[in-house]
């Protein structure tokens, strides 16, 4: 018997008297009827609860929401209102955060190849700090400060600590062979600290590391804390940011530490190592991933005897590229019967002109799944909408926040005219 694991659904998910799934007091059937499919449905109470948990675990002002996981103005405001600061990785993400009313002083700018324009923007807006990633970036800041574009920026140096994160190689960032940060093993990290401390163009306030994304092994974070604490000790800097990357369960049988457990590991490690700096973190996936489901319409069922059955939906790699990029696994279910036994097996695919347009390689669905059914995949709140595309000129789906029986459209569905907005012909 294969039934959708309850813990993969958002916090407020329930089954109504008519058998349909509700989230935030809203029926998924009604949401699909009003907003169409594909559709991202986010549980606002779930989002707020995870933000509060992160703040409780690490202290007010020490938890930065990694906005690359999912960003729109509503999400930026929500995270900030719940006591988080924002980690932005581009000028575009910074622009969204500022336009949402988040003070620039509550933002930290990341990126391994920040442009002059992005650095200028950060300095002019007086962001909380810039996480410097390379010697070239220090050169660019020197040039900008020669133009007197703004006050001396506070910076953290991103250190590559040589810690393996036990995750997919494409999202592992802490190993020596990485495009990110100043390498600790080859001496670049020490040279970067020496240069930044001598410079009058930056104010060095701390160090930073990030070992990877979707990490399930809590001890990896403890190891990173140990390496970074040892390196940071002689410099007596006020801040130490240990990044994000906490994983979440996506499929049956997966387990991951909670934000609270993650906080305990990092706090215990830092206490044992005598760390006196303020310790910051940057959770993203663990805040938003499980808060959302993606709702599709099942359009074609194609059984191929002796091979497999293909279930095709009205979205695909344009709204969730993670399976194509990383081989990521997901579960599937029918919102009209979310906990029905899933005895039918097949491949869940999208509508794009790619054989690789696969959402679930080994999907399980109820045997009575039929064309026209709504079909949903849970745990899609992170790196779905934010990594989405217009491949095949598909319009990107809308995003709805649901809470207390109300549905709030926070990103509308794109139109065909939107596809022409930047086409100057």
mmCIF file of C-alpha atoms in Angstrom:
data_model
loop_
_atom_site.group_PDB
_atom_site.id
_atom_site.type_symbol
_atom_site.label_atom_id
_atom_site.label_comp_id
_atom_site.label_asym_id
_atom_site.label_seq_id
_atom_site.Cartn_x
_atom_site.Cartn_y
_atom_site.Cartn_z
ATOM 1 C CA UNK A 1 0.000 0.000 0.000
ATOM 2 C CA UNK A 2 1.414 3.386 -1.032
ATOM 3 C CA UNK A 3 -0.185 6.460 0.489
ATOM 4 C CA UNK A 4 1.103 10.023 0.344
ATOM 5 C CA UNK A 5 3.067 10.749 3.566
ATOM 6 C CA UNK A 6 1.138 13.363 5.529
ATOM 7 C CA UNK A 7 4.267 15.244 6.646
ATOM 8 C CA UNK A 8 5.035 16.248 3.046
ATOM 9 C CA UNK A 9 1.966 18.500 2.951
ATOM 10 C CA UNK A 10 1.796 22.075 4.276
ATOM 11 C CA UNK A 11 0.993 22.574 7.949
ATOM 12 C CA UNK A 12 -2.663 23.546 7.518
ATOM 13 C CA UNK A 13 -3.514 20.834 4.974
ATOM 14 C CA UNK A 14 -6.729 18.999 5.784
ATOM 15 C CA UNK A 15 -9.275 16.818 4.038
ATOM 16 C CA UNK A 16 -12.728 18.384 3.780
ATOM 17 C CA UNK A 17 -16.016 16.517 4.156
ATOM 18 C CA UNK A 18 -16.218 16.146 0.381
ATOM 19 C CA UNK A 19 -12.824 14.398 0.340
ATOM 20 C CA UNK A 20 -10.918 17.262 -1.287
ATOM 21 C CA UNK A 21 -7.665 18.655 0.068
ATOM 22 C CA UNK A 22 -7.807 22.073 1.669
ATOM 23 C CA UNK A 23 -4.862 24.306 2.533
ATOM 24 C CA UNK A 24 -5.249 27.407 4.667
ATOM 25 C CA UNK A 25 -8.971 26.679 4.774
ATOM 26 C CA UNK A 26 -9.227 26.862 0.960
ATOM 27 C CA UNK A 27 -10.274 23.945 -1.227
ATOM 28 C CA UNK A 28 -7.682 23.065 -3.857
ATOM 29 C CA UNK A 29 -10.573 22.398 -6.245
ATOM 30 C CA UNK A 30 -11.871 25.947 -5.768
ATOM 31 C CA UNK A 31 -8.403 27.442 -6.110
ATOM 32 C CA UNK A 32 -7.835 25.637 -9.412
ATOM 33 C CA UNK A 33 -11.241 26.778 -10.670
ATOM 34 C CA UNK A 34 -10.491 30.406 -9.800
ATOM 35 C CA UNK A 35 -6.824 30.696 -10.780
ATOM 36 C CA UNK A 36 -6.336 27.874 -13.291
ATOM 37 C CA UNK A 37 -3.497 25.390 -13.515
ATOM 38 C CA UNK A 38 -0.572 25.036 -13.195
ATOM 39 C CA UNK A 39 -0.779 26.854 -9.878
ATOM 40 C CA UNK A 40 1.526 27.302 -6.881
ATOM 41 C CA UNK A 41 -0.409 27.258 -3.600
ATOM 42 C CA UNK A 42 1.510 28.490 -0.534
ATOM 43 C CA UNK A 43 0.368 28.002 3.052
ATOM 44 C CA UNK A 44 0.980 31.401 4.657
ATOM 45 C CA UNK A 45 0.738 30.085 8.227
ATOM 46 C CA UNK A 46 3.379 27.473 7.375
ATOM 47 C CA UNK A 47 5.697 30.191 6.018
ATOM 48 C CA UNK A 48 5.257 32.353 9.081
ATOM 49 C CA UNK A 49 5.781 29.443 11.453
ATOM 50 C CA UNK A 50 9.094 28.493 9.816
ATOM 51 C CA UNK A 51 10.317 32.091 9.868
ATOM 52 C CA UNK A 52 9.478 32.345 13.556
ATOM 53 C CA UNK A 53 11.202 29.017 14.229
ATOM 54 C CA UNK A 54 14.386 30.231 12.533
ATOM 55 C CA UNK A 55 14.356 33.482 14.519
ATOM 56 C CA UNK A 56 13.754 31.571 17.742
ATOM 57 C CA UNK A 57 16.594 29.163 16.971
ATOM 58 C CA UNK A 58 19.203 31.792 16.098
ATOM 59 C CA UNK A 59 18.019 35.069 17.602
ATOM 60 C CA UNK A 60 16.412 38.170 16.134
ATOM 61 C CA UNK A 61 18.502 39.620 13.325
ATOM 62 C CA UNK A 62 20.700 36.549 12.950
ATOM 63 C CA UNK A 63 18.515 34.571 10.526
ATOM 64 C CA UNK A 64 18.623 35.708 6.890
ATOM 65 C CA UNK A 65 16.010 34.323 4.504
ATOM 66 C CA UNK A 66 17.827 33.005 1.406
ATOM 67 C CA UNK A 67 15.544 34.674 -1.103
ATOM 68 C CA UNK A 68 16.831 32.694 -4.085
ATOM 69 C CA UNK A 69 14.624 29.821 -2.891
ATOM 70 C CA UNK A 70 11.478 31.836 -3.630
ATOM 71 C CA UNK A 71 11.078 35.577 -3.877
ATOM 72 C CA UNK A 72 8.294 38.007 -4.555
ATOM 73 C CA UNK A 73 7.320 41.159 -2.713
ATOM 74 C CA UNK A 74 4.787 39.348 -0.535
ATOM 75 C CA UNK A 75 7.404 36.787 0.532
ATOM 76 C CA UNK A 76 10.009 39.459 1.232
ATOM 77 C CA UNK A 77 7.576 41.382 3.430
ATOM 78 C CA UNK A 78 6.454 38.234 5.225
ATOM 79 C CA UNK A 79 9.989 37.125 6.103
ATOM 80 C CA UNK A 80 10.972 40.605 7.289
ATOM 81 C CA UNK A 81 7.761 41.045 9.297
ATOM 82 C CA UNK A 82 8.502 37.763 11.077
ATOM 83 C CA UNK A 83 11.934 38.961 12.172
ATOM 84 C CA UNK A 84 14.197 37.694 9.399
ATOM 85 C CA UNK A 85 16.650 39.675 7.316
ATOM 86 C CA UNK A 86 17.107 38.898 3.610
ATOM 87 C CA UNK A 87 19.980 37.277 1.754
ATOM 88 C CA UNK A 88 19.935 38.495 -1.857
ATOM 89 C CA UNK A 89 22.269 37.249 -4.565
ATOM 90 C CA UNK A 90 21.708 39.729 -7.406
ATOM 91 C CA UNK A 91 20.711 43.299 -8.069
ATOM 92 C CA UNK A 92 17.319 41.981 -9.143
ATOM 93 C CA UNK A 93 16.706 40.238 -5.838
ATOM 94 C CA UNK A 94 17.813 43.367 -3.982
ATOM 95 C CA UNK A 95 15.422 45.457 -6.084
ATOM 96 C CA UNK A 96 12.489 43.177 -5.250
ATOM 97 C CA UNK A 97 13.313 43.282 -1.544
ATOM 98 C CA UNK A 98 13.589 47.076 -1.484
ATOM 99 C CA UNK A 99 10.401 47.488 -3.530
ATOM 100 C CA UNK A 100 8.644 45.318 -0.942
ATOM 101 C CA UNK A 101 9.547 47.810 1.763
ATOM 102 C CA UNK A 102 12.361 45.793 3.319
ATOM 103 C CA UNK A 103 15.054 48.212 4.538
ATOM 104 C CA UNK A 104 18.250 47.806 2.559
ATOM 105 C CA UNK A 105 20.077 47.689 5.887
ATOM 106 C CA UNK A 106 18.311 44.364 6.485
ATOM 107 C CA UNK A 107 19.740 42.869 3.272
ATOM 108 C CA UNK A 108 23.019 41.069 2.622
ATOM 109 C CA UNK A 109 24.319 40.908 -0.946
ATOM 110 C CA UNK A 110 25.828 37.625 -2.133
ATOM 111 C CA UNK A 111 27.187 36.416 -5.469
ATOM 112 C CA UNK A 112 30.395 34.968 -6.854
ATOM 113 C CA UNK A 113 30.606 37.471 -9.725
ATOM 114 C CA UNK A 114 28.889 40.677 -8.669
ATOM 115 C CA UNK A 115 28.905 43.305 -11.374
ATOM 116 C CA UNK A 116 30.074 46.859 -10.844
ATOM 117 C CA UNK A 117 26.445 47.947 -11.175
ATOM 118 C CA UNK A 118 25.336 45.508 -8.459
ATOM 119 C CA UNK A 119 28.088 46.603 -6.098
ATOM 120 C CA UNK A 120 27.305 50.257 -6.796
ATOM 121 C CA UNK A 121 23.640 49.585 -6.039
ATOM 122 C CA UNK A 122 24.493 47.835 -2.772
ATOM 123 C CA UNK A 123 26.821 50.607 -1.617
ATOM 124 C CA UNK A 124 24.452 53.411 -2.611
ATOM 125 C CA UNK A 125 21.544 51.708 -0.842
ATOM 126 C CA UNK A 126 23.740 50.983 2.197
ATOM 127 C CA UNK A 127 22.954 47.295 2.469
ATOM 128 C CA UNK A 128 23.666 45.646 5.798
ATOM 129 C CA UNK A 129 26.733 43.953 4.417
ATOM 130 C CA UNK A 130 28.265 42.614 1.217
ATOM 131 C CA UNK A 131 29.602 39.059 1.223
ATOM 132 C CA UNK A 132 32.809 39.432 -0.785
ATOM 133 C CA UNK A 133 33.689 36.398 -2.870
ATOM 134 C CA UNK A 134 36.970 37.183 -4.686
ATOM 135 C CA UNK A 135 39.996 39.431 -4.980
ATOM 136 C CA UNK A 136 38.513 40.834 -8.205
ATOM 137 C CA UNK A 137 35.493 41.937 -6.225
ATOM 138 C CA UNK A 138 37.724 43.764 -3.749
ATOM 139 C CA UNK A 139 39.299 45.499 -6.774
ATOM 140 C CA UNK A 140 35.862 46.560 -8.000
ATOM 141 C CA UNK A 141 34.935 47.951 -4.581
ATOM 142 C CA UNK A 142 38.228 49.868 -4.469
ATOM 143 C CA UNK A 143 37.394 51.450 -7.837
ATOM 144 C CA UNK A 144 33.883 52.370 -6.749
ATOM 145 C CA UNK A 145 35.051 53.909 -3.502
ATOM 146 C CA UNK A 146 37.513 56.028 -5.478
ATOM 147 C CA UNK A 147 34.397 57.525 -7.079
ATOM 148 C CA UNK A 148 32.909 58.192 -3.627
ATOM 149 C CA UNK A 149 29.685 56.370 -4.484
ATOM 150 C CA UNK A 150 28.709 55.945 -0.841
ATOM 151 C CA UNK A 151 29.824 55.145 2.681
ATOM 152 C CA UNK A 152 32.437 52.476 3.334
ATOM 153 C CA UNK A 153 30.612 49.167 2.960
ATOM 154 C CA UNK A 154 30.590 46.571 5.707
ATOM 155 C CA UNK A 155 31.762 43.256 4.299
ATOM 156 C CA UNK A 156 32.022 39.597 5.182
ATOM 157 C CA UNK A 157 34.526 37.399 3.358
ATOM 158 C CA UNK A 158 33.160 34.147 2.003
ATOM 159 C CA UNK A 159 35.493 31.318 2.933
ATOM 160 C CA UNK A 160 35.572 27.932 1.209
ATOM 161 C CA UNK A 161 36.164 25.662 4.216
ATOM 162 C CA UNK A 162 36.847 22.368 2.427
ATOM 163 C CA UNK A 163 33.836 20.634 3.999
ATOM 164 C CA UNK A 164 31.934 18.099 1.882
ATOM 165 C CA UNK A 165 28.176 18.569 2.237
ATOM 166 C CA UNK A 166 26.927 15.118 1.134
ATOM 167 C CA UNK A 167 24.540 16.501 -1.473
ATOM 168 C CA UNK A 168 24.336 16.693 -5.280
ATOM 169 C CA UNK A 169 27.588 17.965 -6.803
ATOM 170 C CA UNK A 170 25.773 20.828 -8.549
ATOM 171 C CA UNK A 171 24.631 22.268 -5.200
ATOM 172 C CA UNK A 172 27.695 21.442 -3.133
ATOM 173 C CA UNK A 173 29.663 24.629 -2.492
ATOM 174 C CA UNK A 174 32.000 24.125 0.466
ATOM 175 C CA UNK A 175 34.565 21.814 -1.113
ATOM 176 C CA UNK A 176 37.976 23.050 -2.299
ATOM 177 C CA UNK A 177 36.968 22.742 -5.962
ATOM 178 C CA UNK A 178 34.333 25.470 -5.970
ATOM 179 C CA UNK A 179 33.599 28.682 -7.830
ATOM 180 C CA UNK A 180 32.617 30.267 -4.515
ATOM 181 C CA UNK A 181 34.717 32.017 -1.917
ATOM 182 C CA UNK A 182 38.316 32.315 -0.791
ATOM 183 C CA UNK A 183 39.946 28.910 -0.495
ATOM 184 C CA UNK A 184 41.108 28.106 2.996
ATOM 185 C CA UNK A 185 43.465 25.280 2.058
ATOM 186 C CA UNK A 186 45.594 27.241 -0.410
ATOM 187 C CA UNK A 187 45.988 30.360 1.739
ATOM 188 C CA UNK A 188 43.649 32.655 -0.201
ATOM 189 C CA UNK A 189 41.407 33.052 2.830
ATOM 190 C CA UNK A 190 44.251 34.370 4.975
ATOM 191 C CA UNK A 191 45.406 36.692 2.195
ATOM 192 C CA UNK A 192 41.872 38.029 1.774
ATOM 193 C CA UNK A 193 41.531 38.801 5.480
ATOM 194 C CA UNK A 194 44.897 40.588 5.496
ATOM 195 C CA UNK A 195 43.957 42.688 2.478
ATOM 196 C CA UNK A 196 40.499 43.579 3.783
ATOM 197 C CA UNK A 197 41.866 44.567 7.201
ATOM 198 C CA UNK A 198 44.427 46.881 5.570
ATOM 199 C CA UNK A 199 41.916 48.472 3.208
ATOM 200 C CA UNK A 200 40.249 51.790 3.881
ATOM 201 C CA UNK A 201 37.598 50.951 1.267
ATOM 202 C CA UNK A 202 35.872 48.160 3.194
ATOM 203 C CA UNK A 203 35.011 47.557 6.833
ATOM 204 C CA UNK A 204 35.621 43.884 7.542
ATOM 205 C CA UNK A 205 32.991 42.800 10.078
ATOM 206 C CA UNK A 206 32.983 39.042 9.713
ATOM 207 C CA UNK A 207 33.433 35.781 7.862
ATOM 208 C CA UNK A 208 31.000 33.598 5.970
ATOM 209 C CA UNK A 209 30.762 30.073 4.629
ATOM 210 C CA UNK A 210 28.148 27.942 2.902
ATOM 211 C CA UNK A 211 28.737 24.234 2.356
ATOM 212 C CA UNK A 212 25.868 23.356 0.017
ATOM 213 C CA UNK A 213 22.143 23.010 -0.479
ATOM 214 C CA UNK A 214 19.605 20.382 0.613
ATOM 215 C CA UNK A 215 21.978 18.944 3.219
ATOM 216 C CA UNK A 216 20.461 16.206 5.419
ATOM 217 C CA UNK A 217 23.434 15.430 7.662
ATOM 218 C CA UNK A 218 23.468 17.845 10.604
ATOM 219 C CA UNK A 219 27.040 16.933 11.503
ATOM 220 C CA UNK A 220 28.214 18.557 8.254
ATOM 221 C CA UNK A 221 27.148 21.923 9.666
ATOM 222 C CA UNK A 222 28.934 21.164 12.926
ATOM 223 C CA UNK A 223 32.111 20.392 11.001
ATOM 224 C CA UNK A 224 31.836 23.657 9.075
ATOM 225 C CA UNK A 225 31.364 25.544 12.344
ATOM 226 C CA UNK A 226 34.494 23.882 13.735
ATOM 227 C CA UNK A 227 36.618 24.787 10.722
ATOM 228 C CA UNK A 228 35.328 28.354 10.556
ATOM 229 C CA UNK A 229 35.636 28.981 14.287
ATOM 230 C CA UNK A 230 39.243 27.824 14.233
ATOM 231 C CA UNK A 231 40.043 30.082 11.278
ATOM 232 C CA UNK A 232 38.163 33.091 12.682
ATOM 233 C CA UNK A 233 39.512 32.952 16.226
ATOM 234 C CA UNK A 234 42.686 35.064 15.709
ATOM 235 C CA UNK A 235 40.812 37.882 13.979
ATOM 236 C CA UNK A 236 38.207 38.587 16.710
ATOM 237 C CA UNK A 237 35.547 39.742 14.236
ATOM 238 C CA UNK A 238 31.991 40.474 15.428
ATOM 239 C CA UNK A 239 30.115 38.279 12.906
ATOM 240 C CA UNK A 240 30.310 34.669 11.745
ATOM 241 C CA UNK A 241 27.721 33.516 9.201
ATOM 242 C CA UNK A 242 27.527 29.784 8.607
ATOM 243 C CA UNK A 243 25.198 29.881 5.604
ATOM 244 C CA UNK A 244 22.129 27.792 4.934
ATOM 245 C CA UNK A 245 21.477 24.624 2.998
ATOM 246 C CA UNK A 246 19.337 22.668 5.467
ATOM 247 C CA UNK A 247 17.514 19.955 3.540
ATOM 248 C CA UNK A 248 13.865 18.928 3.631
ATOM 249 C CA UNK A 249 12.104 15.613 2.933
ATOM 250 C CA UNK A 250 10.722 15.394 -0.590
ATOM 251 C CA UNK A 251 9.712 11.752 -0.839
ATOM 252 C CA UNK A 252 8.571 8.889 1.335
ATOM 253 C CA UNK A 253 11.361 7.687 3.630
ATOM 254 C CA UNK A 254 13.403 10.904 3.660
ATOM 255 C CA UNK A 255 14.115 12.687 6.932
ATOM 256 C CA UNK A 256 15.884 15.940 7.715
ATOM 257 C CA UNK A 257 16.650 17.966 10.840
ATOM 258 C CA UNK A 258 14.174 20.672 11.777
ATOM 259 C CA UNK A 259 15.238 24.299 11.951
ATOM 260 C CA UNK A 260 15.307 23.972 15.731
ATOM 261 C CA UNK A 261 17.501 20.868 15.609
ATOM 262 C CA UNK A 262 19.794 22.567 13.106
ATOM 263 C CA UNK A 263 20.050 25.540 15.421
ATOM 264 C CA UNK A 264 20.922 23.282 18.349
ATOM 265 C CA UNK A 265 23.748 21.644 16.381
ATOM 266 C CA UNK A 266 25.261 24.967 15.335
ATOM 267 C CA UNK A 267 24.781 26.635 18.708
ATOM 268 C CA UNK A 268 26.257 23.673 20.616
ATOM 269 C CA UNK A 269 29.232 23.528 18.258
ATOM 270 C CA UNK A 270 29.911 27.254 18.557
ATOM 271 C CA UNK A 271 29.544 27.199 22.345
ATOM 272 C CA UNK A 272 31.942 24.271 22.616
ATOM 273 C CA UNK A 273 34.443 26.095 20.418
ATOM 274 C CA UNK A 274 34.241 29.297 22.418
ATOM 275 C CA UNK A 275 32.825 31.403 19.590
ATOM 276 C CA UNK A 276 32.014 34.908 20.806
ATOM 277 C CA UNK A 277 30.979 36.363 17.432
ATOM 278 C CA UNK A 278 27.333 36.809 16.582
ATOM 279 C CA UNK A 279 26.419 33.681 14.615
ATOM 280 C CA UNK A 280 24.162 34.072 11.592
ATOM 281 C CA UNK A 281 22.531 31.621 9.181
ATOM 282 C CA UNK A 282 20.731 31.781 5.823
ATOM 283 C CA UNK A 283 17.881 29.256 5.578
ATOM 284 C CA UNK A 284 15.818 29.264 2.391
ATOM 285 C CA UNK A 285 14.562 25.848 1.328
ATOM 286 C CA UNK A 286 13.734 24.891 4.919
ATOM 287 C CA UNK A 287 11.520 27.985 5.203
ATOM 288 C CA UNK A 288 9.495 27.637 2.004
ATOM 289 C CA UNK A 289 9.792 24.199 0.382
ATOM 290 C CA UNK A 290 7.132 22.261 2.267
ATOM 291 C CA UNK A 291 4.796 25.255 2.449
ATOM 292 C CA UNK A 292 3.591 24.815 -1.142
ATOM 293 C CA UNK A 293 2.137 22.379 -3.608
ATOM 294 C CA UNK A 294 1.923 22.703 -7.379
ATOM 295 C CA UNK A 295 -1.472 21.893 -8.872
ATOM 296 C CA UNK A 296 -1.703 20.624 -12.442
ATOM 297 C CA UNK A 297 -4.393 19.277 -14.731
ATOM 298 C CA UNK A 298 -3.839 15.769 -16.057
ATOM 299 C CA UNK A 299 -4.263 16.085 -19.808
ATOM 300 C CA UNK A 300 -3.063 12.853 -21.401
ATOM 301 C CA UNK A 301 -2.668 9.289 -20.160
ATOM 302 C CA UNK A 302 -0.677 7.174 -22.578
ATOM 303 C CA UNK A 303 -0.173 3.486 -21.697
ATOM 304 C CA UNK A 304 2.530 1.720 -23.706
ATOM 305 C CA UNK A 305 2.102 -2.044 -23.155
ATOM 306 C CA UNK A 306 5.260 -3.693 -21.933
ATOM 307 C CA UNK A 307 6.966 -0.326 -21.380
ATOM 308 C CA UNK A 308 5.177 2.120 -19.052
ATOM 309 C CA UNK A 309 2.301 4.573 -18.751
ATOM 310 C CA UNK A 310 2.930 8.257 -19.308
ATOM 311 C CA UNK A 311 0.877 10.787 -17.360
ATOM 312 C CA UNK A 312 1.157 14.250 -18.937
ATOM 313 C CA UNK A 313 0.262 17.464 -17.132
ATOM 314 C CA UNK A 314 -0.072 21.080 -18.235
ATOM 315 C CA UNK A 315 3.261 22.217 -16.778
ATOM 316 C CA UNK A 316 6.628 20.535 -16.449
ATOM 317 C CA UNK A 317 10.266 21.563 -16.463
ATOM 318 C CA UNK A 318 9.300 25.216 -16.887
ATOM 319 C CA UNK A 319 7.776 25.349 -13.405
ATOM 320 C CA UNK A 320 9.996 22.717 -11.752
ATOM 321 C CA UNK A 321 13.401 22.161 -13.356
ATOM 322 C CA UNK A 322 14.890 20.389 -10.318
ATOM 323 C CA UNK A 323 14.172 16.833 -11.542
ATOM 324 C CA UNK A 324 15.904 17.617 -14.843
ATOM 325 C CA UNK A 325 18.847 19.398 -13.206
ATOM 326 C CA UNK A 326 19.474 17.199 -10.192
ATOM 327 C CA UNK A 327 17.371 14.072 -10.629
ATOM 328 C CA UNK A 328 15.304 15.285 -7.691
ATOM 329 C CA UNK A 329 12.462 13.104 -6.471
ATOM 330 C CA UNK A 330 8.886 14.114 -5.674
ATOM 331 C CA UNK A 331 5.594 12.505 -4.767
ATOM 332 C CA UNK A 332 2.279 12.904 -6.593
ATOM 333 C CA UNK A 333 -1.360 12.646 -5.555
ATOM 334 C CA UNK A 334 -4.894 13.620 -6.547
ATOM 335 C CA UNK A 335 -6.290 16.512 -4.469
ATOM 336 C CA UNK A 336 -9.772 14.953 -4.697
ATOM 337 C CA UNK A 337 -8.470 11.964 -2.718
ATOM 338 C CA UNK A 338 -5.107 12.981 -1.212
ATOM 339 C CA UNK A 339 -4.576 9.857 0.893
ATOM 340 C CA UNK A 340 -5.981 7.277 -1.503
ATOM 341 C CA UNK A 341 -3.920 4.154 -2.097
ATOM 342 C CA UNK A 342 -1.662 4.764 -5.093
ATOM 343 C CA UNK A 343 -1.588 1.475 -6.973
ATOM 344 C CA UNK A 344 -0.973 2.794 -10.492
ATOM 345 C CA UNK A 345 2.595 3.499 -11.568
ATOM 346 C CA UNK A 346 3.979 5.475 -14.464
ATOM 347 C CA UNK A 347 6.070 8.443 -15.498
ATOM 348 C CA UNK A 348 4.770 11.940 -14.778
ATOM 349 C CA UNK A 349 5.840 14.286 -17.565
ATOM 350 C CA UNK A 350 5.234 17.826 -18.716
ATOM 351 C CA UNK A 351 4.144 19.332 -22.026
ATOM 352 C CA UNK A 352 7.522 20.575 -23.271
ATOM 353 C CA UNK A 353 9.266 19.430 -26.428
ATOM 354 C CA UNK A 354 11.868 17.385 -24.535
ATOM 355 C CA UNK A 355 11.911 13.696 -23.712
ATOM 356 C CA UNK A 356 13.731 14.774 -20.571
ATOM 357 C CA UNK A 357 10.765 16.877 -19.446
ATOM 358 C CA UNK A 358 10.101 14.573 -16.493
ATOM 359 C CA UNK A 359 8.638 15.584 -13.130
ATOM 360 C CA UNK A 360 8.530 12.096 -11.562
ATOM 361 C CA UNK A 361 10.324 9.175 -13.135
ATOM 362 C CA UNK A 362 8.408 6.649 -11.029
ATOM 363 C CA UNK A 363 5.112 8.288 -10.158
ATOM 364 C CA UNK A 364 2.462 6.590 -8.055
ATOM 365 C CA UNK A 365 -1.197 7.519 -8.478
ATOM 366 C CA UNK A 366 -4.594 6.063 -7.617
ATOM 367 C CA UNK A 367 -5.774 3.523 -10.176
ATOM 368 C CA UNK A 368 -8.813 5.675 -11.057
ATOM 369 C CA UNK A 369 -6.733 8.702 -12.120
ATOM 370 C CA UNK A 370 -8.299 10.019 -15.298
ATOM 371 C CA UNK A 371 -7.893 12.750 -17.891
ATOM 372 C CA UNK A 372 -9.122 16.043 -16.437
ATOM 373 C CA UNK A 373 -8.184 15.202 -12.871
ATOM 374 C CA UNK A 374 -6.298 17.723 -10.812
ATOM 375 C CA UNK A 375 -2.903 16.313 -9.882
ATOM 376 C CA UNK A 376 -0.513 17.818 -7.335
ATOM 377 C CA UNK A 377 3.109 17.527 -6.305
ATOM 378 C CA UNK A 378 4.004 18.614 -2.751
ATOM 379 C CA UNK A 379 7.145 20.288 -1.366
ATOM 380 C CA UNK A 380 7.470 22.605 -4.369
ATOM 381 C CA UNK A 381 7.794 25.912 -2.530
ATOM 382 C CA UNK A 382 11.551 26.209 -3.142
ATOM 383 C CA UNK A 383 13.362 26.499 -6.475
ATOM 384 C CA UNK A 384 10.270 25.907 -8.592
ATOM 385 C CA UNK A 385 8.858 29.332 -9.329
ATOM 386 C CA UNK A 386 12.260 30.958 -8.753
ATOM 387 C CA UNK A 387 14.052 28.696 -11.265
ATOM 388 C CA UNK A 388 11.165 28.585 -13.723
ATOM 389 C CA UNK A 389 11.391 29.560 -17.367
ATOM 390 C CA UNK A 390 9.358 30.404 -20.436
ATOM 391 C CA UNK A 391 10.685 27.472 -22.453
ATOM 392 C CA UNK A 392 8.411 26.824 -25.464
ATOM 393 C CA UNK A 393 6.982 30.277 -24.641
ATOM 394 C CA UNK A 394 5.009 28.799 -21.776
ATOM 395 C CA UNK A 395 3.521 31.425 -19.458
ATOM 396 C CA UNK A 396 4.696 31.000 -15.889
ATOM 397 C CA UNK A 397 2.095 30.002 -13.275
ATOM 398 C CA UNK A 398 0.553 32.272 -10.673
ATOM 399 C CA UNK A 399 1.304 32.079 -6.962
ATOM 400 C CA UNK A 400 -1.442 32.176 -4.346
ATOM 401 C CA UNK A 401 -0.999 32.598 -0.587
ATOM 402 C CA UNK A 402 -3.805 30.985 1.414
ATOM 403 C CA UNK A 403 -4.700 31.681 5.024
ATOM 404 C CA UNK A 404 -7.840 31.436 7.167
ATOM 405 C CA UNK A 405 -10.035 30.626 4.193
ATOM 406 C CA UNK A 406 -8.787 33.508 2.041
ATOM 407 C CA UNK A 407 -6.716 33.186 -1.134
ATOM 408 C CA UNK A 408 -4.432 36.070 -2.020
ATOM 409 C CA UNK A 409 -2.902 36.293 -5.487
ATOM 410 C CA UNK A 410 0.701 37.451 -5.012
ATOM 411 C CA UNK A 411 2.053 36.698 -8.518
ATOM 412 C CA UNK A 412 -0.410 36.691 -11.404
ATOM 413 C CA UNK A 413 -0.239 34.262 -14.274
ATOM 414 C CA UNK A 414 1.798 35.564 -17.179
ATOM 415 C CA UNK A 415 -0.041 36.345 -20.399
ATOM 416 C CA UNK A 416 1.006 35.874 -24.002
ATOM 417 C CA UNK A 417 1.552 39.635 -24.164
ATOM 418 C CA UNK A 418 4.007 39.335 -21.266
ATOM 419 C CA UNK A 419 6.073 37.091 -23.519
ATOM 420 C CA UNK A 420 6.477 40.044 -25.876
ATOM 421 C CA UNK A 421 7.242 42.647 -23.187
ATOM 422 C CA UNK A 422 10.988 42.645 -23.879
ATOM 423 C CA UNK A 423 10.781 41.658 -27.555
ATOM 424 C CA UNK A 424 11.618 44.829 -29.461
ATOM 425 C CA UNK A 425 11.156 43.110 -32.797
#
